[in-house]
């Protein structure tokens, strides 16, 4: 009898214990306090420069990762110096639009160094250059048709290039509406070319549509082409451009073809990939590429553009 | 040159062995099988020795022993012993070759077995093999169950040098290696995906298993094809004496095992099946919620079966198989006006393995084994959408398949010329077929039909292997296991070959203590492309080495010390260093999902290092059994295309790992058990700042100093169980109550940046998956 009572007491206590723990175990998400080596307040140098245009350097500060309302603040009193082939060119001037700008216009074939010194910030620097435009690129429209429904022309465009096997070439392709770089708007183009689709993953800016049994992907930003796609080959891609905006306005599309350096390609790809996978806890996070030397972040990379219109 | 020297050395060993056996006058061989007296189940690794001169041997993987002794016109005292069984002692007049099958009775009293006279059987400190643990299946079945399911892989995770990676997972990370680097053999057949329910359960049903052995290093030459471990799981053979069985009902699954002689002492079978019923329990709820229009669920089942037939004392045939499947499914229907819609789909995956094995005793010293095996792992995902009105039907269907299939033929010979040598020679050839993913789209409507198959390419490869090893007793103190494993891999136009030397040494310091050392070169011709870094998913892809992606290679060196205390406690300390080459991982941001790119373009190739110290103390017999294990380890990776080429801690680098396991037989009817584990938190990459993008001024990017720079909180957990056993007229009935995570520790599964719901602040949040989980099971055996 005594033993039965003991067992009953144990079962009773065990039940209370289980009940208490089950209630407390419902919330499986907890806020944790981890000591992070905060890398805030470091200089961020962003400068994607184009041949025949001045250097425009955006110099901002990094922000705490757990900042509640993150806002970008700029470093205004820095000394930003530009060198070409190890020769000092000029100190860039800070403009009210948060850019440090040069008088000097970027050229191909020069090796540039940008150096940034600012009080209370680590000194940073970066090297870059502008690649040569390939002289064997052809972009032309083979067909244009007037689409009754949208009252606009649709162009079927072909890009052909013959790649040099000994060079690592990277390119960017986009469709714009004007040659004025300050007011340039990028429009979508569509393709079913697997090499473009594969190397420019589907993200929020791209979408796919099925037409006549073929899947076409619409790219509404710059598309990047890596040397791996065409190394040493005659490369040909086909794509379609609607000469009409989403607001129903007709445009005269301009194809912008740029030769970019590898750093530019790596940076842009890593930015896209981080945006795609950044929130997935089951994936390794993507580290955004940077060619900034010293304790800082950002990118300093050059390109040269060529425009084609029909 | 090196290879030539090794071959010459091996030839010398074989030659001297044969000469030795020829020069000894009037040697007689006693051979046969050691069996469980109750079931005739063969006992693997049982000790057989002459108590007069303490010369002995152990049974091989099929329970066969062969002991050649010099005849002195005298009798010998032959003792056979095995953990959990009463030793068998018999006096034999040694005047001819004799075939003696020995039957051992289970030690039901559970008292400590003390063998009379000196215990001279081959104990832990006497074995050449190091880095090897054999857990009795009885002990595994006594451990606390997770959701009512005893799990062999989870039991192995409690050993030093092995851990699960993430909470609840059945993945195995051995000595800093990846989950693909474990050769998991079920009756000698490699099983590619050992996970049910997204990695939370393993595919092995403990009721059908006879023996489990884990080798973490110092691999004998007979094993090859993986870098980090061999888990050799042998199924039961089936009771040859009487009809027996067990039925078990648990919280989420039920099991039934039947075994019986078809012809007494000649033919027997075992069949064991298991199925979960989460789907059946949830179906009425889902149906009620959807108004009867939808249903869905998840279940897994597996089936183990084995048939064995004894043609004669010399010949025995085994046929065994495993078939398991996981299925997640859904079906939703709706109607609107005259139109009906339906969405259905699912994900199913599973392994199928089959073995036909012929054991033949050529001579009392020569045992052969001819095996043919088949292994197949398949995954299929399907989504189908249908829309129908009075006049027409439109449907869209997308399917995704992937699979890996092996067909293998193998011939092994065990040659025991004298007690100083145990030679194993074997050869095998495997035909692999890799289908790393095919996507099919089908569209049907009145105006248009489409059926396209993308990425249907598959790769075939041939992998021949050849090995020779000899366990040599050099002197009373020094014993060595020397071997060579040769492998080749022909895939496409590429041909890889490798000669892998294996060496293990044991030096007896005294009767109870020994020092051990080993070196093994391993090559793995296949890789696993994991979809997630946290859990094992069925979508993980097995891919072969190719012209572009080399086979993985590892050099492992280990030093150890083994000590046996009072015949009852085994203590080992081991240090190891493992260098891994040509490992693969996805490049930053790359993924095979939704990408039509060739997988070879998505991966980076790199190296890894792993080193550490493992301490292990085990008690195998008595009222109280269990072990304590501690591991101090480091492991890292270096890939040119990941983390900008900088070396980083492997995600599952675990500096400290402790496991304490105890099983106590309180009374013959009550058994209690508990496990406590502790591990340093997993490495994790966390952002330390945000910065503005150069492409879009409104976009903030996360800044990471590098991969895996931070650590999650440490992991610890207590599991406990109690089993009540009641003897019944023709068997026994038992109730088991288990509690997983008894003190409800919120162990980290992953960390993310989120918002505090109370004040809206940005914070780091930790997600745990398993709170305290009580479970029960009822078992009736006869």
Tab-separated table of N, CA, C and O in Angstrom, chain A residues 44-81:
chain	number	residue	atom	x	y	z
A	44	UNK	N	32.842	53.150	-46.533
A	44	UNK	CA	32.320	52.339	-47.645
A	44	UNK	C	32.534	53.142	-48.926
A	44	UNK	O	31.970	54.216	-49.092
A	45	UNK	N	33.396	52.637	-49.783
A	45	UNK	CA	33.734	53.349	-51.019
A	45	UNK	C	33.031	52.668	-52.182
A	45	UNK	O	33.293	51.502	-52.454
A	46	UNK	N	32.146	53.390	-52.829
A	46	UNK	CA	31.477	52.841	-54.009
A	46	UNK	C	31.784	53.711	-55.218
A	46	UNK	O	31.475	54.914	-55.216
A	47	UNK	N	32.397	53.126	-56.207
A	47	UNK	CA	32.674	53.890	-57.426
A	47	UNK	C	32.712	52.938	-58.618
A	47	UNK	O	33.646	52.158	-58.772
A	48	UNK	N	31.648	52.984	-59.406
A	48	UNK	CA	31.617	52.205	-60.651
A	48	UNK	C	31.793	53.227	-61.770
A	48	UNK	O	30.874	53.977	-62.075
A	49	UNK	N	32.976	53.319	-62.309
A	49	UNK	CA	33.266	54.389	-63.262
A	49	UNK	C	33.246	53.893	-64.704
A	49	UNK	O	33.479	52.718	-64.973
A	50	UNK	N	32.973	54.843	-65.588
A	50	UNK	CA	32.798	54.514	-67.012
A	50	UNK	C	33.759	55.356	-67.832
A	50	UNK	O	34.049	56.507	-67.480
A	51	UNK	N	34.236	54.759	-68.908
A	51	UNK	CA	35.169	55.482	-69.781
A	51	UNK	C	34.550	56.794	-70.265
A	51	UNK	O	33.344	56.868	-70.508
A	52	UNK	N	35.388	57.799	-70.321
A	52	UNK	CA	35.009	59.136	-70.818
A	52	UNK	C	34.074	59.887	-69.885
A	52	UNK	O	33.419	60.839	-70.307
A	53	UNK	N	33.974	59.431	-68.662
A	53	UNK	CA	33.166	60.173	-67.681
A	53	UNK	C	34.024	60.411	-66.435
A	53	UNK	O	35.009	59.695	-66.215
A	54	UNK	N	33.670	61.426	-65.621
A	54	UNK	CA	34.464	61.658	-64.411
A	54	UNK	C	34.260	60.541	-63.386
A	54	UNK	O	33.263	59.822	-63.424
A	55	UNK	N	35.201	60.435	-62.477
A	55	UNK	CA	35.064	59.494	-61.361
A	55	UNK	C	34.105	60.085	-60.348
A	55	UNK	O	34.271	61.234	-59.943
A	56	UNK	N	33.105	59.312	-59.952
A	56	UNK	CA	32.170	59.769	-58.918
A	56	UNK	C	32.237	58.770	-57.769
A	56	UNK	O	31.814	57.618	-57.919
A	57	UNK	N	32.809	59.216	-56.671
A	57	UNK	CA	33.015	58.309	-55.536
A	57	UNK	C	31.988	58.613	-54.456
A	57	UNK	O	31.886	59.762	-54.001
A	58	UNK	N	31.250	57.605	-54.083
A	58	UNK	CA	30.302	57.761	-52.971
A	58	UNK	C	30.971	57.177	-51.733
A	58	UNK	O	31.356	56.007	-51.728
A	59	UNK	N	31.120	58.006	-50.708
A	59	UNK	CA	31.823	57.570	-49.506
A	59	UNK	C	30.864	57.632	-48.321
A	59	UNK	O	30.488	58.719	-47.870
A	60	UNK	N	30.459	56.477	-47.860
A	60	UNK	CA	29.500	56.441	-46.743
A	60	UNK	C	30.101	55.665	-45.578
A	60	UNK	O	31.235	55.190	-45.650
A	61	UNK	N	29.298	55.547	-44.511
A	61	UNK	CA	29.760	54.816	-43.326
A	61	UNK	C	28.939	53.537	-43.192
A	61	UNK	O	27.739	53.521	-43.487
A	62	UNK	N	29.607	52.478	-42.709
A	62	UNK	CA	28.848	51.256	-42.448
A	62	UNK	C	28.003	51.451	-41.190
A	62	UNK	O	28.314	52.285	-40.329
A	63	UNK	N	26.927	50.667	-41.123
A	63	UNK	CA	25.930	50.845	-40.061
A	63	UNK	C	25.889	49.586	-39.206
A	63	UNK	O	26.128	48.479	-39.715
A	64	UNK	N	25.551	49.733	-37.934
A	64	UNK	CA	25.420	48.557	-37.049
A	64	UNK	C	24.433	47.562	-37.642
A	64	UNK	O	23.391	47.961	-38.170
A	65	UNK	N	24.740	46.314	-37.480
A	65	UNK	CA	23.886	45.301	-38.099
A	65	UNK	C	22.517	45.230	-37.424
A	65	UNK	O	21.514	44.881	-38.058
A	66	UNK	N	22.460	45.561	-36.142
A	66	UNK	CA	21.179	45.508	-35.442
A	66	UNK	C	20.580	46.911	-35.261
A	66	UNK	O	19.824	47.152	-34.325
A	67	UNK	N	20.937	47.826	-36.135
A	67	UNK	CA	20.387	49.182	-36.087
A	67	UNK	C	18.887	49.106	-36.377
A	67	UNK	O	18.475	48.428	-37.335
A	68	UNK	N	18.092	49.803	-35.563
A	68	UNK	CA	16.641	49.696	-35.735
A	68	UNK	C	16.128	50.412	-36.981
A	68	UNK	O	15.320	49.889	-37.719
A	69	UNK	N	16.598	51.648	-37.175
A	69	UNK	CA	16.189	52.385	-38.373
A	69	UNK	C	17.431	52.803	-39.133
A	69	UNK	O	17.878	53.947	-39.022
A	70	UNK	N	18.003	51.895	-39.864
A	70	UNK	CA	19.286	52.229	-40.485
A	70	UNK	C	19.158	53.317	-41.540
A	70	UNK	O	18.294	53.242	-42.414
A	71	UNK	N	19.972	54.340	-41.392
A	71	UNK	CA	20.016	55.394	-42.414
A	71	UNK	C	21.464	55.578	-42.839
A	71	UNK	O	22.383	55.445	-42.025
A	72	UNK	N	21.619	55.904	-44.095
A	72	UNK	CA	22.984	56.009	-44.630
A	72	UNK	C	23.515	57.405	-44.328
A	72	UNK	O	22.848	58.411	-44.593
A	73	UNK	N	24.704	57.453	-43.760
A	73	UNK	CA	25.330	58.772	-43.594
A	73	UNK	C	26.658	58.778	-44.342
A	73	UNK	O	27.321	57.745	-44.472
A	74	UNK	N	27.000	59.946	-44.849
A	74	UNK	CA	28.146	60.067	-45.755
A	74	UNK	C	29.324	60.741	-45.061
A	74	UNK	O	29.154	61.578	-44.172
A	75	UNK	N	30.505	60.395	-45.499
A	75	UNK	CA	31.730	61.028	-44.976
A	75	UNK	C	32.034	62.191	-45.925
A	75	UNK	O	32.276	61.990	-47.122
A	76	UNK	N	32.017	63.384	-45.355
A	76	UNK	CA	32.098	64.563	-46.230
A	76	UNK	C	33.472	65.222	-46.238
A	76	UNK	O	33.770	65.993	-47.128
A	77	UNK	N	34.270	64.934	-45.220
A	77	UNK	CA	35.522	65.693	-45.109
A	77	UNK	C	36.741	64.821	-45.386
A	77	UNK	O	37.779	64.964	-44.778
A	78	UNK	N	36.589	63.920	-46.304
A	78	UNK	CA	37.692	63.000	-46.586
A	78	UNK	C	38.601	63.559	-47.680
A	78	UNK	O	38.208	64.422	-48.462
A	79	UNK	N	39.811	63.013	-47.686
A	79	UNK	CA	40.748	63.359	-48.761
A	79	UNK	C	40.732	62.191	-49.740
A	79	UNK	O	41.173	61.086	-49.415
A	80	UNK	N	40.163	62.436	-50.901
A	80	UNK	CA	40.015	61.347	-51.884
A	80	UNK	C	40.929	61.648	-53.066
A	80	UNK	O	40.732	62.620	-53.792
A	81	UNK	N	41.955	60.811	-53.204
A	81	UNK	CA	42.968	61.094	-54.228
A	81	UNK	C	42.922	60.033	-55.324
A	81	UNK	O	42.746	58.849	-55.048
